CSV table of N, CA and C in Angstrom, one decimal:
chain,number,residue,atom,x,y,z
A,884,MET,N,-13.2,-1.8,9.2
A,884,MET,CA,-13.2,-2.9,10.1
A,884,MET,C,-14.3,-2.6,11.2
A,885,PHE,N,-15.4,-3.1,11.0
A,885,PHE,CA,-16.5,-2.9,12.0
A,885,PHE,C,-16.5,-3.8,13.2
A,886,ILE,N,-16.6,-3.3,14.3
A,886,ILE,CA,-16.7,-4.0,15.6
A,886,ILE,C,-18.1,-4.0,16.1
A,887,ASN,N,-18.6,-5.2,16.4
A,887,ASN,CA,-19.9,-5.3,17.0
A,887,ASN,C,-19.9,-5.0,18.5
A,888,LEU,N,-20.6,-4.0,19.0
A,888,LEU,CA,-20.6,-3.6,20.4
A,888,LEU,C,-21.8,-4.1,21.1
A,889,GLU,N,-22.6,-4.9,20.5
A,889,GLU,CA,-23.9,-5.4,21.1
A,889,GLU,C,-23.7,-6.1,22.5
A,890,GLU,N,-22.6,-6.9,22.6
A,890,GLU,CA,-22.4,-7.6,23.8
A,890,GLU,C,-21.9,-6.7,24.9
A,891,LEU,N,-21.3,-5.6,24.6
A,891,LEU,CA,-20.9,-4.6,25.6
A,891,LEU,C,-22.1,-3.8,26.0
A,892,ASN,N,-22.9,-3.4,25.1
A,892,ASN,CA,-24.2,-2.7,25.4
A,892,ASN,C,-25.1,-3.4,26.3
A,893,SER,N,-25.2,-4.7,26.1
A,893,SER,CA,-26.1,-5.6,26.9
A,893,SER,C,-25.4,-6.2,28.1
A,894,ASN,N,-24.2,-5.7,28.4
A,894,ASN,CA,-23.4,-6.2,29.5
A,894,ASN,C,-23.1,-7.7,29.6
A,895,VAL,N,-23.1,-8.3,28.4
A,895,VAL,CA,-22.8,-9.8,28.3
A,895,VAL,C,-21.3,-10.0,28.5
A,896,LYS,N,-20.5,-9.0,27.9
A,896,LYS,CA,-19.0,-9.1,28.1
A,896,LYS,C,-18.5,-7.8,28.6
A,897,ASP,N,-17.4,-7.8,29.3
A,897,ASP,CA,-16.8,-6.6,29.9
A,897,ASP,C,-15.9,-5.9,28.8
A,898,GLU,N,-15.4,-6.7,27.8
A,898,GLU,CA,-14.5,-6.1,26.8
A,898,GLU,C,-14.6,-6.9,25.5
A,899,ILE,N,-14.3,-6.3,24.4
A,899,ILE,CA,-14.2,-6.9,23.1
A,899,ILE,C,-12.8,-6.9,22.7
A,900,LEU,N,-12.2,-8.0,22.4
A,900,LEU,CA,-10.8,-8.1,22.0
A,900,LEU,C,-10.7,-7.9,20.5
A,901,ILE,N,-9.7,-7.2,20.1
A,901,ILE,CA,-9.4,-7.0,18.7
A,901,ILE,C,-8.0,-7.5,18.4
A,902,SER,N,-7.9,-8.3,17.4
A,902,SER,CA,-6.6,-8.8,17.0
A,902,SER,C,-6.8,-9.2,15.5
A,903,SER,N,-6.2,-8.3,14.6
A,903,SER,CA,-6.5,-8.5,13.2
A,903,SER,C,-5.5,-7.7,12.4
A,904,GLU,N,-5.3,-8.1,11.1
A,904,GLU,CA,-4.6,-7.4,10.2
A,904,GLU,C,-5.5,-6.4,9.6
A,905,VAL,N,-5.0,-5.2,9.3
A,905,VAL,CA,-5.9,-4.1,8.8
A,905,VAL,C,-5.4,-3.7,7.4
A,906,ASN,N,-6.3,-3.5,6.5
A,906,ASN,CA,-6.1,-3.0,5.2
A,906,ASN,C,-6.8,-1.6,5.0
A,907,PHE,N,-6.0,-0.7,4.4
A,907,PHE,CA,-6.6,0.7,4.3
A,907,PHE,C,-6.9,0.9,2.8
A,908,ASP,N,-7.9,1.7,2.6
A,908,ASP,CA,-8.4,2.1,1.2
A,908,ASP,C,-7.3,3.0,0.6
A,909,LYS,N,-7.1,2.8,-0.7
A,909,LYS,CA,-6.2,3.6,-1.4
A,909,LYS,C,-6.5,5.1,-1.5
A,910,ASP,N,-7.8,5.4,-1.3
A,910,ASP,CA,-8.3,6.8,-1.3
A,910,ASP,C,-7.7,7.5,-0.1
A,911,LEU,N,-7.6,6.9,1.0
A,911,LEU,CA,-7.0,7.5,2.2
A,911,LEU,C,-5.5,7.8,1.9
A,912,LEU,N,-4.8,6.9,1.3
A,912,LEU,CA,-3.4,7.1,1.0
A,912,LEU,C,-3.1,8.2,0.0
A,913,SER,N,-4.0,8.4,-0.9
A,913,SER,CA,-3.8,9.4,-1.9
A,913,SER,C,-3.8,10.8,-1.4
A,914,ASN,N,-4.4,11.1,-0.2
A,914,ASN,CA,-4.4,12.4,0.4
A,914,ASN,C,-3.4,12.6,1.5
A,915,SER,N,-2.3,11.7,1.5
A,915,SER,CA,-1.3,11.8,2.5
A,915,SER,C,0.1,11.6,1.9
A,916,SER,N,1.1,11.8,2.7
A,916,SER,CA,2.5,11.6,2.3
A,916,SER,C,2.8,10.1,2.4
A,917,ILE,N,1.9,9.3,2.8
A,917,ILE,CA,2.2,7.8,2.9
A,917,ILE,C,1.8,7.2,1.5
A,918,LYS,N,2.8,6.5,1.0
A,918,LYS,CA,2.6,5.9,-0.3
A,918,LYS,C,1.9,4.5,-0.2
A,919,ASP,N,2.2,3.8,0.9
A,919,ASP,CA,1.6,2.5,1.1
A,919,ASP,C,1.7,2.1,2.5
A,920,LEU,N,0.9,1.2,3.0
A,920,LEU,CA,1.0,0.6,4.3
A,920,LEU,C,1.0,-0.9,4.1
A,921,LYS,N,2.0,-1.5,4.9
A,921,LYS,CA,2.1,-2.9,4.8
A,921,LYS,C,2.2,-3.5,6.2
A,922,ASP,N,1.7,-4.8,6.3
A,922,ASP,CA,1.7,-5.5,7.5
A,922,ASP,C,1.2,-4.8,8.7
A,923,VAL,N,0.1,-4.1,8.6
A,923,VAL,CA,-0.5,-3.4,9.7
A,923,VAL,C,-1.4,-4.3,10.5
A,924,PHE,N,-1.0,-4.4,11.8
A,924,PHE,CA,-1.7,-5.3,12.7
A,924,PHE,C,-2.2,-4.4,13.9
A,925,VAL,N,-3.4,-4.7,14.3
A,925,VAL,CA,-4.0,-4.1,15.5
A,925,VAL,C,-4.3,-5.1,16.6
A,926,ASN,N,-3.9,-4.9,17.8
A,926,ASN,CA,-4.2,-5.7,18.9
A,926,ASN,C,-4.7,-4.8,20.1
A,927,GLY,N,-5.8,-5.2,20.6
A,927,GLY,CA,-6.3,-4.4,21.7
A,927,GLY,C,-7.7,-4.8,22.2
A,928,LYS,N,-8.4,-3.8,22.8
A,928,LYS,CA,-9.7,-4.1,23.3
A,928,LYS,C,-10.5,-2.8,23.3
A,929,ILE,N,-11.9,-3.0,23.3
A,929,ILE,CA,-12.8,-2.0,23.5
A,929,ILE,C,-13.6,-2.4,24.8
A,930,TYR,N,-13.8,-1.4,25.7
A,930,TYR,CA,-14.5,-1.7,26.9
A,930,TYR,C,-15.2,-0.4,27.4
A,931,LYS,N,-16.0,-0.6,28.4
A,931,LYS,CA,-16.7,0.6,29.0
A,931,LYS,C,-15.9,1.0,30.3
A,932,ASP,N,-15.6,2.3,30.4
A,932,ASP,CA,-14.9,2.7,31.6
A,932,ASP,C,-15.8,3.0,32.7
A,933,ALA,N,-15.3,3.5,33.8
A,933,ALA,CA,-16.1,3.7,35.0
A,933,ALA,C,-17.3,4.7,34.8
A,934,SER,N,-17.2,5.6,33.9
A,934,SER,CA,-18.3,6.5,33.6
A,934,SER,C,-19.2,5.9,32.5
A,935,ASN,N,-19.1,4.6,32.2
A,935,ASN,CA,-19.9,3.9,31.2
A,935,ASN,C,-19.8,4.4,29.8
A,936,GLU,N,-18.6,4.9,29.4
A,936,GLU,CA,-18.3,5.4,28.1
A,936,GLU,C,-17.3,4.4,27.4
A,937,PHE,N,-17.4,4.3,26.1
A,937,PHE,CA,-16.6,3.3,25.4
A,937,PHE,C,-15.2,3.9,25.2
A,938,VAL,N,-14.2,3.0,25.4
A,938,VAL,CA,-12.8,3.3,25.3
A,938,VAL,C,-12.1,2.2,24.5
A,939,ILE,N,-11.2,2.7,23.6
A,939,ILE,CA,-10.4,1.7,22.9
A,939,ILE,C,-8.9,1.8,23.3
A,940,GLU,N,-8.4,0.7,23.7
A,940,GLU,CA,-6.9,0.6,24.0
A,940,GLU,C,-6.4,-0.4,23.0
A,941,ALA,N,-5.4,0.0,22.2
A,941,ALA,CA,-4.8,-0.9,21.2
A,941,ALA,C,-3.4,-0.4,20.9
A,942,THR,N,-2.7,-1.4,20.3
A,942,THR,CA,-1.4,-1.1,19.7
A,942,THR,C,-1.5,-1.4,18.2
A,943,VAL,N,-1.0,-0.5,17.4
A,943,VAL,CA,-1.0,-0.7,15.9
A,943,VAL,C,0.4,-0.7,15.5
A,944,GLU,N,0.8,-1.8,14.8
A,944,GLU,CA,2.2,-2.0,14.3
A,944,GLU,C,2.2,-2.3,12.8
A,945,GLY,N,3.1,-1.7,12.1
A,945,GLY,CA,3.2,-1.9,10.7
A,945,GLY,C,4.4,-1.2,10.1
A,946,LYS,N,4.3,-1.1,8.8
A,946,LYS,CA,5.4,-0.4,8.0
A,946,LYS,C,4.7,0.5,7.0
A,947,MET,N,5.2,1.8,7.0
A,947,MET,CA,4.7,2.7,6.0
A,947,MET,C,5.7,3.0,4.9
A,948,ILE,N,5.3,3.1,3.7
A,948,ILE,CA,6.2,3.4,2.6
A,948,ILE,C,6.1,4.9,2.4
A,949,ILE,N,7.2,5.6,2.6
A,949,ILE,CA,7.2,7.1,2.4
A,949,ILE,C,8.4,7.4,1.6
A,950,GLU,N,8.5,8.7,1.2
A,950,GLU,CA,9.6,9.2,0.4
A,950,GLU,C,10.7,9.6,1.2
A,951,ASP,N,11.9,9.2,0.9
A,951,ASP,CA,13.2,9.6,1.5
A,951,ASP,C,13.4,11.1,1.4
A,952,SER,N,13.7,11.8,2.4
A,952,SER,CA,13.9,13.2,2.4
A,952,SER,C,15.0,13.7,1.5
A,953,ILE,N,16.0,12.9,1.3
A,953,ILE,CA,17.2,13.3,0.5
A,953,ILE,C,17.2,12.7,-0.8
A,954,SER,N,17.1,11.3,-0.9
A,954,SER,CA,17.2,10.7,-2.2
A,954,SER,C,15.8,10.6,-3.0
A,955,LEU,N,14.7,10.9,-2.3
A,955,LEU,CA,13.4,10.9,-2.9
A,955,LEU,C,13.0,9.5,-3.4
A,956,GLU,N,13.6,8.5,-2.9
A,956,GLU,CA,13.2,7.1,-3.2
A,956,GLU,C,12.3,6.7,-2.1
A,957,ASP,N,11.5,5.6,-2.5
A,957,ASP,CA,10.6,5.0,-1.5
A,957,ASP,C,11.4,4.3,-0.4
A,958,VAL,N,11.1,4.5,0.9
A,958,VAL,CA,11.7,3.8,2.0
A,958,VAL,C,10.7,3.3,2.9
A,959,THR,N,11.0,2.2,3.6
A,959,THR,CA,10.1,1.6,4.6
A,959,THR,C,10.4,2.2,6.0
A,960,TYR,N,9.3,2.7,6.6
A,960,TYR,CA,9.4,3.3,7.9
A,960,TYR,C,8.5,2.5,8.9
A,961,PRO,N,9.1,1.7,9.8
A,961,PRO,CA,8.3,1.0,10.8
A,961,PRO,C,7.7,1.9,11.8
A,962,PHE,N,6.5,1.5,12.3
A,962,PHE,CA,5.9,2.3,13.3
A,962,PHE,C,5.2,1.4,14.3
A,963,LEU,N,5.0,1.9,15.5
A,963,LEU,CA,4.3,1.2,16.6
A,963,LEU,C,3.6,2.3,17.4
A,964,ILE,N,2.3,2.2,17.4
A,964,ILE,CA,1.4,3.2,18.0
A,964,ILE,C,0.6,2.6,19.1
A,965,ASN,N,0.5,3.3,20.2
A,965,ASN,CA,-0.3,3.0,21.3
A,965,ASN,C,-1.5,3.9,21.3
A,966,ILE,N,-2.7,3.3,21.3
A,966,ILE,CA,-3.9,4.1,21.3
A,966,ILE,C,-4.7,3.9,22.6
A,967,ASP,N,-5.1,5.0,23.2
A,967,ASP,CA,-6.0,4.9,24.4
A,967,ASP,C,-6.9,6.1,24.3
A,968,GLU,N,-8.1,5.9,23.7
A,968,GLU,CA,-9.0,7.0,23.4
A,968,GLU,C,-10.4,6.6,23.8
A,969,ASN,N,-11.1,7.7,24.2
A,969,ASN,CA,-12.5,7.6,24.4
A,969,ASN,C,-13.2,7.7,23.1
A,970,ILE,N,-14.0,6.7,22.7
A,970,ILE,CA,-14.6,6.7,21.4
A,970,ILE,C,-16.1,7.0,21.4
A,971,GLU,N,-16.6,7.6,22.6
A,971,GLU,CA,-18.0,7.8,22.8
A,971,GLU,C,-18.5,8.8,21.7
A,972,GLU,N,-17.8,9.9,21.4
A,972,GLU,CA,-18.2,10.9,20.5
A,972,GLU,C,-18.3,10.4,19.1
A,973,ILE,N,-17.5,9.4,18.8
A,973,ILE,CA,-17.5,8.8,17.4
A,973,ILE,C,-18.6,7.9,17.2
A,974,LEU,N,-19.0,7.2,18.3
A,974,LEU,CA,-20.0,6.2,18.2
A,974,LEU,C,-21.4,6.8,18.0
A,975,GLN,N,-22.1,6.4,17.0
A,975,GLN,CA,-23.4,6.9,16.7
A,975,GLN,C,-24.4,6.2,17.6
A,976,LYS,N,-25.3,7.0,18.2
A,976,LYS,CA,-26.3,6.5,19.1
A,976,LYS,C,-27.2,5.5,18.4
A,977,ASP,N,-27.7,4.6,19.1
A,977,ASP,CA,-28.6,3.5,18.7
A,977,ASP,C,-27.9,2.6,17.6
A,978,LYS,N,-26.6,2.6,17.6
A,978,LYS,CA,-25.8,1.7,16.7
A,978,LYS,C,-25.1,0.7,17.6
A,979,ASN,N,-25.0,-0.5,17.1
A,979,ASN,CA,-24.3,-1.5,17.8
A,979,ASN,C,-22.9,-1.9,17.2
A,980,THR,N,-22.5,-1.1,16.2
A,980,THR,CA,-21.2,-1.3,15.6
A,980,THR,C,-20.4,0.0,15.5
A,981,ILE,N,-19.1,-0.1,15.4
A,981,ILE,CA,-18.3,1.0,15.2
A,981,ILE,C,-17.2,0.6,14.2
A,982,ASP,N,-16.9,1.5,13.3
A,982,ASP,CA,-15.8,1.3,12.3
A,982,ASP,C,-14.5,1.9,12.9
A,983,ILE,N,-13.5,1.1,13.2
A,983,ILE,CA,-12.3,1.6,13.9
A,983,ILE,C,-11.2,2.1,12.9
A,984,ILE,N,-11.5,1.9,11.6
A,984,ILE,CA,-10.5,2.3,10.6
A,984,ILE,C,-10.2,3.8,10.7
A,985,PRO,N,-11.2,4.7,10.8
A,985,PRO,CA,-10.9,6.1,10.9
A,985,PRO,C,-10.0,6.5,12.2
A,986,ILE,N,-10.3,5.8,13.3
A,986,ILE,CA,-9.5,6.0,14.5
A,986,ILE,C,-8.0,5.5,14.3
A,987,LEU,N,-7.8,4.4,13.6
A,987,LEU,CA,-6.5,3.9,13.4
A,987,LEU,C,-5.8,4.8,12.4
A,988,TRP,N,-6.5,5.2,11.3
A,988,TRP,CA,-5.9,6.1,10.3
A,988,TRP,C,-5.4,7.4,10.9
A,989,GLN,N,-6.3,8.0,11.7
A,989,GLN,CA,-5.9,9.2,12.4
A,989,GLN,C,-4.6,9.1,13.2
A,990,ASN,N,-4.5,8.1,13.9
A,990,ASN,CA,-3.3,7.9,14.7
A,990,ASN,C,-2.1,7.5,13.8
A,991,ILE,N,-2.2,6.8,12.7
A,991,ILE,CA,-1.1,6.5,11.8
A,991,ILE,C,-0.6,7.8,11.2
A,992,VAL,N,-1.5,8.6,10.7
A,992,VAL,CA,-1.1,9.9,10.1
A,992,VAL,C,-0.3,10.8,11.0
A,993,LEU,N,-0.6,10.7,12.3
A,993,LEU,CA,0.2,11.5,13.3
A,993,LEU,C,1.6,11.0,13.4
A,994,GLU,N,1.9,9.7,13.0
A,994,GLU,CA,3.2,9.1,13.2
A,994,GLU,C,4.1,9.4,12.0
A,995,VAL,N,3.6,9.9,10.9
A,995,VAL,CA,4.4,10.2,9.7
A,995,VAL,C,5.5,11.2,10.0
A,996,PRO,N,6.8,10.8,9.9
A,996,PRO,CA,7.8,11.8,10.2
A,996,PRO,C,7.9,12.9,9.2
A,997,LEU,N,8.2,14.1,9.6
A,997,LEU,CA,8.4,15.2,8.7
A,997,LEU,C,9.6,15.0,7.8
A,998,ARG,N,10.7,14.5,8.3
A,998,ARG,CA,11.8,14.2,7.5
A,998,ARG,C,12.4,12.8,7.9
A,999,TYR,N,12.7,12.0,7.0
A,999,TYR,CA,13.2,10.7,7.3
A,999,TYR,C,14.1,10.3,6.1
A,1000,THR,N,15.3,9.8,6.4
A,1000,THR,CA,16.2,9.4,5.4
A,1000,THR,C,17.0,8.2,5.8
A,1001,GLU,N,17.3,7.3,4.8
A,1001,GLU,CA,18.2,6.2,5.0
A,1001,GLU,C,19.5,6.4,4.4
A,1002,VAL,N,19.8,7.6,3.8
A,1002,VAL,CA,21.0,7.9,3.1
A,1002,VAL,C,22.2,8.0,4.2
A,1003,LYS,N,23.2,7.3,4.0
A,1003,LYS,CA,24.4,7.4,4.9
A,1003,LYS,C,25.5,8.2,4.2
A,1004,ASP,N,25.7,8.1,2.9
A,1004,ASP,CA,26.8,8.8,2.3
A,1004,ASP,C,26.2,10.0,1.5
A,1005,LEU,N,26.4,11.2,2.1
A,1005,LEU,CA,25.9,12.4,1.5
A,1005,LEU,C,26.8,13.0,0.4
A,1006,SER,N,28.0,12.4,0.2
A,1006,SER,CA,28.9,13.0,-0.8
A,1006,SER,C,28.5,12.7,-2.2
A,1007,SER,N,27.6,11.8,-2.4
A,1007,SER,CA,27.1,11.5,-3.8
A,1007,SER,C,26.1,12.5,-4.2
A,1008,TYR,N,25.6,13.4,-3.3
A,1008,TYR,CA,24.6,14.3,-3.7
A,1008,TYR,C,25.3,15.7,-3.8
A,1009,SER,N,25.6,16.1,-5.0
A,1009,SER,CA,26.2,17.4,-5.3
A,1009,SER,C,25.9,17.8,-6.7
A,1010,GLY,N,26.2,19.0,-7.0
A,1010,GLY,CA,25.9,19.6,-8.3
A,1010,GLY,C,26.9,20.7,-8.7
A,1011,ASP,N,26.5,21.5,-9.6
A,1011,ASP,CA,27.4,22.6,-10.1
A,1011,ASP,C,27.4,23.7,-9.1
A,1012,GLY,N,28.4,23.7,-8.2
A,1012,GLY,CA,28.5,24.8,-7.2
A,1012,GLY,C,27.8,24.5,-5.9
A,1013,TRP,N,27.3,23.3,-5.7
A,1013,TRP,CA,26.7,22.9,-4.4
A,1013,TRP,C,26.9,21.5,-4.1
A,1014,LYS,N,26.8,21.2,-2.8
A,1014,LYS,CA,26.9,19.8,-2.3
A,1014,LYS,C,26.2,19.7,-1.0
A,1015,LEU,N,25.7,18.5,-0.8
A,1015,LEU,CA,24.9,18.3,0.5
A,1015,LEU,C,25.9,17.8,1.5
A,1016,ILE,N,25.9,18.5,2.7
A,1016,ILE,CA,26.8,18.2,3.8
A,1016,ILE,C,26.0,17.8,5.0
A,1017,SER,N,26.7,17.1,5.9
A,1017,SER,CA,26.1,16.7,7.2
A,1017,SER,C,26.1,17.9,8.2
A,1018,GLU,N,25.4,17.7,9.3
A,1018,GLU,CA,25.4,18.7,10.4
A,1018,GLU,C,26.8,18.9,11.0
A,1019,GLU,N,27.6,17.8,11.0
A,1019,GLU,CA,28.9,17.9,11.6
A,1019,GLU,C,29.8,18.8,10.7
A,1020,GLU,N,29.7,18.6,9.4
A,1020,GLU,CA,30.5,19.4,8.4
A,1020,GLU,C,30.1,20.9,8.5
A,1021,VAL,N,28.8,21.2,8.7
A,1021,VAL,CA,28.4,22.6,8.8
A,1021,VAL,C,29.1,23.3,10.0
A,1022,ASN,N,29.2,22.6,11.1
A,1022,ASN,CA,29.8,23.2,12.3
A,1022,ASN,C,31.4,23.3,12.2
A,1023,SER,N,32.0,22.4,11.4
A,1023,SER,CA,33.4,22.3,11.4
A,1023,SER,C,34.0,23.0,10.2
A,1024,ASN,N,33.4,23.0,9.0
A,1024,ASN,CA,34.0,23.5,7.8
A,1024,ASN,C,33.2,24.7,7.3
A,1025,ASN,N,32.6,25.5,8.1
A,1025,ASN,CA,31.8,26.6,7.7
A,1025,ASN,C,32.7,27.9,7.6
A,1026,PRO,N,32.9,28.4,6.4
A,1026,PRO,CA,33.7,29.6,6.2
A,1026,PRO,C,33.0,30.8,6.8
A,1027,PHE,N,31.8,30.8,7.1
A,1027,PHE,CA,31.1,31.9,7.6
A,1027,PHE,C,31.2,32.0,9.1
A,1028,LEU,N,31.7,31.0,9.8
A,1028,LEU,CA,31.8,31.1,11.3
A,1028,LEU,C,32.8,32.1,11.7
A,1029,GLU,N,33.9,32.3,10.9
A,1029,GLU,CA,34.9,33.3,11.2
A,1029,GLU,C,34.3,34.7,11.0
A,1030,LEU,N,33.5,34.9,10.0
A,1030,LEU,CA,32.8,36.2,9.8
A,1030,LEU,C,31.8,36.5,10.9
A,1031,LYS,N,31.1,35.4,11.3
A,1031,LYS,CA,30.2,35.5,12.4
A,1031,LYS,C,30.8,36.0,13.7
A,1032,GLU,N,32.0,35.4,14.0
A,1032,GLU,CA,32.8,35.8,15.2
A,1032,GLU,C,33.2,37.2,15.1
A,1033,LYS,N,33.7,37.7,14.0
A,1033,LYS,CA,34.1,39.0,13.8
A,1033,LYS,C,32.9,40.0,14.0
A,1034,TYR,N,31.8,39.6,13.5
A,1034,TYR,CA,30.6,40.4,13.6
A,1034,TYR,C,30.2,40.6,15.1
A,1035,LYS,N,30.3,39.5,15.9
A,1035,LYS,CA,30.0,39.6,17.3
A,1035,LYS,C,30.9,40.5,18.1
A,1036,GLU,N,32.2,40.6,17.6
A,1036,GLU,CA,33.2,41.4,18.3
A,1036,GLU,C,32.9,42.9,18.1
A,1037,GLU,N,32.3,43.2,17.0
A,1037,GLU,CA,32.0,44.6,16.7
A,1037,GLU,C,30.7,45.0,17.4
């Protein structure tokens, strides 16, 4: 998504408004834990700050398809990102356009949760000699708590 900065460079406009749906290349997705991105919209502006450097202020909203941490099924994770960055170092000199896709992608990747689940009933996840339990069950039904207390006494 290339933005023409010519009007900002020539001081015709104070800011360039951005309001668009964004589509990402499948090659970007293949190197991340994001399986797909849907309904990604960017709204914001690019302007020059007091030191005459280009700044982007935008919100990015959408849904990422990621793998559930427990069930390993695909789940939808909604996200909303606020971006406020100086883009002067990204901008190539003597160029009147900038591609904001790398900036958006960089911020989206930072929003991917390390663990996310939509599983409510953990009792269905068990096997031969093991079962998945919640944090509350760990603290209340832990047979090792008694041993731990005895160890502290000694």
